[in-house]
């Protein structure tokens, strides 16, 4: 592979990206490919970065989970977003399970907090209740978490 004078290597580009935030391996492949690096050079570079602990899909998944919890997003949405960013299902499920077991996130309480921030009063009509349910479902909470949050808001008065 010949590198033009002044052109960055895949490693330089990857380090520059990773200095800003964590990236999944799949995201880095896309970004580095867009910069016209060869597939073989990208794979070799990412293997080396992984061995050196500079890139880790597990660390990316943990960081991503924390950022989405801070936004008030639920486990269903987080899992889908992780998979969209190249994290396999098993890794995504393991990350979510580890966060729950460590007590870092309580999805039921997070759903209740997200609902109470968005809606001050409980929905008096079936239409308003459905609106609140859609809000939480759109945030990625499951039925049980939604029901819990609605009950908490109903009893908050």
PDB file of C-alpha atoms in Angstrom:
ATOM      1  CA  UNK A   1       0.000   0.000   0.000  1.00  0.00           C
ATOM      2  CA  UNK A   2       1.461   3.346  -0.938  1.00  0.00           C
ATOM      3  CA  UNK A   3       0.637   6.325   1.196  1.00  0.00           C
ATOM      4  CA  UNK A   4       0.642   9.739  -0.374  1.00  0.00           C
ATOM      5  CA  UNK A   5       2.821  12.328   1.329  1.00  0.00           C
ATOM      6  CA  UNK A   6       0.758  13.981   4.039  1.00  0.00           C
ATOM      7  CA  UNK A   7      -1.917  11.230   3.985  1.00  0.00           C
ATOM      8  CA  UNK A   8      -2.750   9.722   7.358  1.00  0.00           C
ATOM      9  CA  UNK A   9      -2.441   6.008   8.030  1.00  0.00           C
ATOM     10  CA  UNK A  10      -5.507   4.026   9.119  1.00  0.00           C
ATOM     11  CA  UNK A  11      -4.028   3.917  12.627  1.00  0.00           C
ATOM     12  CA  UNK A  12      -3.621   7.710  12.757  1.00  0.00           C
ATOM     13  CA  UNK A  13      -7.202   8.217  11.598  1.00  0.00           C
ATOM     14  CA  UNK A  14      -8.532   5.617  14.040  1.00  0.00           C
ATOM     15  CA  UNK A  15      -6.604   7.114  16.983  1.00  0.00           C
ATOM     16  CA  UNK A  16      -7.895  10.565  16.082  1.00  0.00           C
ATOM     17  CA  UNK A  17     -11.481   9.250  16.098  1.00  0.00           C
ATOM     18  CA  UNK A  18     -11.036   7.285  19.332  1.00  0.00           C
ATOM     19  CA  UNK A  19      -9.567  10.332  21.073  1.00  0.00           C
ATOM     20  CA  UNK A  20     -12.978  12.001  20.828  1.00  0.00           C
ATOM     21  CA  UNK A  21     -15.197   9.110  21.953  1.00  0.00           C
ATOM     22  CA  UNK A  22     -15.508   5.334  21.963  1.00  0.00           C
ATOM     23  CA  UNK A  23     -16.370   3.715  18.626  1.00  0.00           C
ATOM     24  CA  UNK A  24     -17.461   0.187  17.830  1.00  0.00           C
ATOM     25  CA  UNK A  25     -15.312  -1.788  15.444  1.00  0.00           C
ATOM     26  CA  UNK A  26     -18.058  -1.622  12.790  1.00  0.00           C
ATOM     27  CA  UNK A  27     -18.269   2.162  13.074  1.00  0.00           C
ATOM     28  CA  UNK A  28     -14.510   2.464  12.683  1.00  0.00           C
ATOM     29  CA  UNK A  29     -14.542   0.227   9.616  1.00  0.00           C
ATOM     30  CA  UNK A  30     -17.123   2.531   8.002  1.00  0.00           C
ATOM     31  CA  UNK A  31     -15.272   5.710   8.931  1.00  0.00           C
ATOM     32  CA  UNK A  32     -11.875   4.437   7.808  1.00  0.00           C
ATOM     33  CA  UNK A  33     -13.293   3.012   4.574  1.00  0.00           C
ATOM     34  CA  UNK A  34     -14.752   6.431   3.817  1.00  0.00           C
ATOM     35  CA  UNK A  35     -11.200   7.787   4.025  1.00  0.00           C
ATOM     36  CA  UNK A  36     -10.135   5.377   1.257  1.00  0.00           C
ATOM     37  CA  UNK A  37      -8.064   3.004   3.383  1.00  0.00           C
ATOM     38  CA  UNK A  38      -7.913  -0.579   2.116  1.00  0.00           C
ATOM     39  CA  UNK A  39      -9.999  -3.228   3.846  1.00  0.00           C
ATOM     40  CA  UNK A  40      -6.903  -5.274   4.708  1.00  0.00           C
ATOM     41  CA  UNK A  41      -5.142  -2.268   6.252  1.00  0.00           C
ATOM     42  CA  UNK A  42      -8.265  -1.392   8.260  1.00  0.00           C
ATOM     43  CA  UNK A  43      -8.645  -4.925   9.619  1.00  0.00           C
ATOM     44  CA  UNK A  44      -4.971  -5.145  10.575  1.00  0.00           C
ATOM     45  CA  UNK A  45      -5.111  -1.733  12.224  1.00  0.00           C
ATOM     46  CA  UNK A  46      -8.272  -2.541  14.211  1.00  0.00           C
ATOM     47  CA  UNK A  47      -6.894  -5.916  15.306  1.00  0.00           C
ATOM     48  CA  UNK A  48      -3.793  -4.144  16.613  1.00  0.00           C
ATOM     49  CA  UNK A  49      -5.821  -1.440  18.383  1.00  0.00           C
ATOM     50  CA  UNK A  50      -7.974  -4.109  19.987  1.00  0.00           C
ATOM     51  CA  UNK A  51      -4.946  -6.066  21.207  1.00  0.00           C
ATOM     52  CA  UNK A  52      -3.520  -2.873  22.699  1.00  0.00           C
ATOM     53  CA  UNK A  53      -6.815  -2.118  24.457  1.00  0.00           C
ATOM     54  CA  UNK A  54      -7.348   1.107  22.523  1.00  0.00           C
ATOM     55  CA  UNK A  55     -10.562  -0.105  20.889  1.00  0.00           C
ATOM     56  CA  UNK A  56     -13.063  -2.377  22.573  1.00  0.00           C
ATOM     57  CA  UNK A  57     -16.623  -3.193  21.559  1.00  0.00           C
ATOM     58  CA  UNK A  58     -17.411  -4.059  25.190  1.00  0.00           C
ATOM     59  CA  UNK A  59     -16.160  -0.680  26.387  1.00  0.00           C
ATOM     60  CA  UNK A  60     -18.057   1.048  23.574  1.00  0.00           C
ATOM     61  CA  UNK A  61     -21.269  -0.769  24.569  1.00  0.00           C
ATOM     62  CA  UNK A  62     -20.867   0.278  28.227  1.00  0.00           C
ATOM     63  CA  UNK A  63     -20.202   3.888  27.277  1.00  0.00           C
ATOM     64  CA  UNK A  64     -23.128   3.910  24.855  1.00  0.00           C
ATOM     65  CA  UNK A  65     -25.433   2.432  27.492  1.00  0.00           C
ATOM     66  CA  UNK A  66     -24.480   5.118  30.024  1.00  0.00           C
ATOM     67  CA  UNK A  67     -25.140   7.902  27.511  1.00  0.00           C
ATOM     68  CA  UNK A  68     -28.552   6.488  26.579  1.00  0.00           C
ATOM     69  CA  UNK A  69     -29.583   5.958  30.197  1.00  0.00           C
ATOM     70  CA  UNK A  70     -28.703   9.607  30.845  1.00  0.00           C
ATOM     71  CA  UNK A  71     -31.094  10.503  28.010  1.00  0.00           C
ATOM     72  CA  UNK A  72     -33.865   8.435  29.592  1.00  0.00           C
ATOM     73  CA  UNK A  73     -33.987   5.722  26.940  1.00  0.00           C
ATOM     74  CA  UNK A  74     -35.183   2.215  27.689  1.00  0.00           C
ATOM     75  CA  UNK A  75     -33.568  -1.177  27.188  1.00  0.00           C
ATOM     76  CA  UNK A  76     -35.359  -2.057  23.956  1.00  0.00           C
ATOM     77  CA  UNK A  77     -34.164   1.073  22.192  1.00  0.00           C
ATOM     78  CA  UNK A  78     -30.639   0.772  23.600  1.00  0.00           C
ATOM     79  CA  UNK A  79     -30.365  -2.843  22.419  1.00  0.00           C
ATOM     80  CA  UNK A  80     -31.529  -1.957  18.898  1.00  0.00           C
ATOM     81  CA  UNK A  81     -29.147   1.013  18.705  1.00  0.00           C
ATOM     82  CA  UNK A  82     -26.215  -1.119  19.873  1.00  0.00           C
ATOM     83  CA  UNK A  83     -26.970  -3.717  17.207  1.00  0.00           C
ATOM     84  CA  UNK A  84     -27.273  -0.970  14.594  1.00  0.00           C
ATOM     85  CA  UNK A  85     -23.764   0.142  15.537  1.00  0.00           C
ATOM     86  CA  UNK A  86     -22.318  -3.321  15.005  1.00  0.00           C
ATOM     87  CA  UNK A  87     -22.507  -4.836  18.492  1.00  0.00           C
ATOM     88  CA  UNK A  88     -23.790  -8.403  18.296  1.00  0.00           C
ATOM     89  CA  UNK A  89     -26.920  -9.437  20.189  1.00  0.00           C
ATOM     90  CA  UNK A  90     -25.059 -11.464  22.786  1.00  0.00           C
ATOM     91  CA  UNK A  91     -22.718  -8.571  23.640  1.00  0.00           C
ATOM     92  CA  UNK A  92     -25.627  -6.110  23.782  1.00  0.00           C
ATOM     93  CA  UNK A  93     -27.635  -8.399  26.062  1.00  0.00           C
ATOM     94  CA  UNK A  94     -24.593  -9.015  28.275  1.00  0.00           C
ATOM     95  CA  UNK A  95     -23.953  -5.270  28.604  1.00  0.00           C
ATOM     96  CA  UNK A  96     -27.561  -4.580  29.595  1.00  0.00           C
ATOM     97  CA  UNK A  97     -27.597  -7.485  32.048  1.00  0.00           C
ATOM     98  CA  UNK A  98     -24.295  -6.443  33.641  1.00  0.00           C
ATOM     99  CA  UNK A  99     -25.554  -2.882  34.165  1.00  0.00           C
ATOM    100  CA  UNK A 100     -28.738  -4.177  35.805  1.00  0.00           C
ATOM    101  CA  UNK A 101     -26.874  -6.625  38.053  1.00  0.00           C
ATOM    102  CA  UNK A 102     -24.378  -3.958  39.119  1.00  0.00           C
ATOM    103  CA  UNK A 103     -27.263  -1.687  40.061  1.00  0.00           C
ATOM    104  CA  UNK A 104     -26.177   0.954  37.539  1.00  0.00           C
ATOM    105  CA  UNK A 105     -29.647   1.124  36.017  1.00  0.00           C
ATOM    106  CA  UNK A 106     -33.176   0.348  37.169  1.00  0.00           C
ATOM    107  CA  UNK A 107     -35.301   0.379  34.011  1.00  0.00           C
ATOM    108  CA  UNK A 108     -38.534   0.702  35.983  1.00  0.00           C
ATOM    109  CA  UNK A 109     -37.351   3.780  37.850  1.00  0.00           C
ATOM    110  CA  UNK A 110     -35.857   5.244  34.681  1.00  0.00           C
ATOM    111  CA  UNK A 111     -39.229   4.872  32.925  1.00  0.00           C
ATOM    112  CA  UNK A 112     -40.956   6.582  35.855  1.00  0.00           C
ATOM    113  CA  UNK A 113     -38.418   9.433  35.844  1.00  0.00           C
ATOM    114  CA  UNK A 114     -38.706   9.937  32.077  1.00  0.00           C
ATOM    115  CA  UNK A 115     -42.494  10.027  32.339  1.00  0.00           C
ATOM    116  CA  UNK A 116     -42.548  12.425  35.272  1.00  0.00           C
ATOM    117  CA  UNK A 117     -40.139  14.794  33.499  1.00  0.00           C
ATOM    118  CA  UNK A 118     -42.322  14.865  30.386  1.00  0.00           C
ATOM    119  CA  UNK A 119     -45.776  14.804  31.997  1.00  0.00           C
ATOM    120  CA  UNK A 120     -46.571  16.538  35.260  1.00  0.00           C
ATOM    121  CA  UNK A 121     -50.045  15.106  35.777  1.00  0.00           C
ATOM    122  CA  UNK A 122     -51.407  11.619  35.174  1.00  0.00           C
ATOM    123  CA  UNK A 123     -53.571  11.155  32.100  1.00  0.00           C
ATOM    124  CA  UNK A 124     -57.200  11.463  33.136  1.00  0.00           C
ATOM    125  CA  UNK A 125     -58.653  10.211  29.889  1.00  0.00           C
ATOM    126  CA  UNK A 126     -57.886   7.014  28.006  1.00  0.00           C
ATOM    127  CA  UNK A 127     -56.531   9.180  25.197  1.00  0.00           C
ATOM    128  CA  UNK A 128     -54.046  10.925  27.524  1.00  0.00           C
ATOM    129  CA  UNK A 129     -53.022   7.617  29.077  1.00  0.00           C
ATOM    130  CA  UNK A 130     -52.388   6.197  25.591  1.00  0.00           C
ATOM    131  CA  UNK A 131     -50.302   9.269  24.799  1.00  0.00           C
ATOM    132  CA  UNK A 132     -48.100   8.575  27.815  1.00  0.00           C
ATOM    133  CA  UNK A 133     -47.815   4.905  26.886  1.00  0.00           C
ATOM    134  CA  UNK A 134     -46.715   5.808  23.344  1.00  0.00           C
ATOM    135  CA  UNK A 135     -44.163   8.230  24.753  1.00  0.00           C
ATOM    136  CA  UNK A 136     -42.546   5.520  26.893  1.00  0.00           C
ATOM    137  CA  UNK A 137     -42.809   2.865  24.176  1.00  0.00           C
ATOM    138  CA  UNK A 138     -41.051   5.248  21.804  1.00  0.00           C
ATOM    139  CA  UNK A 139     -38.301   5.633  24.373  1.00  0.00           C
ATOM    140  CA  UNK A 140     -37.784   1.864  24.340  1.00  0.00           C
ATOM    141  CA  UNK A 141     -39.483   0.681  27.520  1.00  0.00           C
ATOM    142  CA  UNK A 142     -41.384  -2.611  27.672  1.00  0.00           C
ATOM    143  CA  UNK A 143     -44.972  -3.122  28.812  1.00  0.00           C
ATOM    144  CA  UNK A 144     -44.135  -3.874  32.449  1.00  0.00           C
ATOM    145  CA  UNK A 145     -41.906  -0.808  32.764  1.00  0.00           C
ATOM    146  CA  UNK A 146     -44.573   1.378  31.160  1.00  0.00           C
ATOM    147  CA  UNK A 147     -47.252   0.057  33.501  1.00  0.00           C
ATOM    148  CA  UNK A 148     -45.009   0.690  36.513  1.00  0.00           C
ATOM    149  CA  UNK A 149     -44.263   4.258  35.415  1.00  0.00           C
ATOM    150  CA  UNK A 150     -47.937   5.040  34.791  1.00  0.00           C
ATOM    151  CA  UNK A 151     -48.898   3.695  38.219  1.00  0.00           C
ATOM    152  CA  UNK A 152     -46.174   5.802  39.866  1.00  0.00           C
ATOM    153  CA  UNK A 153     -47.414   8.928  38.080  1.00  0.00           C
ATOM    154  CA  UNK A 154     -51.033   8.120  39.028  1.00  0.00           C
ATOM    155  CA  UNK A 155     -50.074   7.833  42.717  1.00  0.00           C
ATOM    156  CA  UNK A 156     -47.783  10.854  42.742  1.00  0.00           C
ATOM    157  CA  UNK A 157     -50.662  13.220  43.458  1.00  0.00           C
TER     158      UNK A 157
END
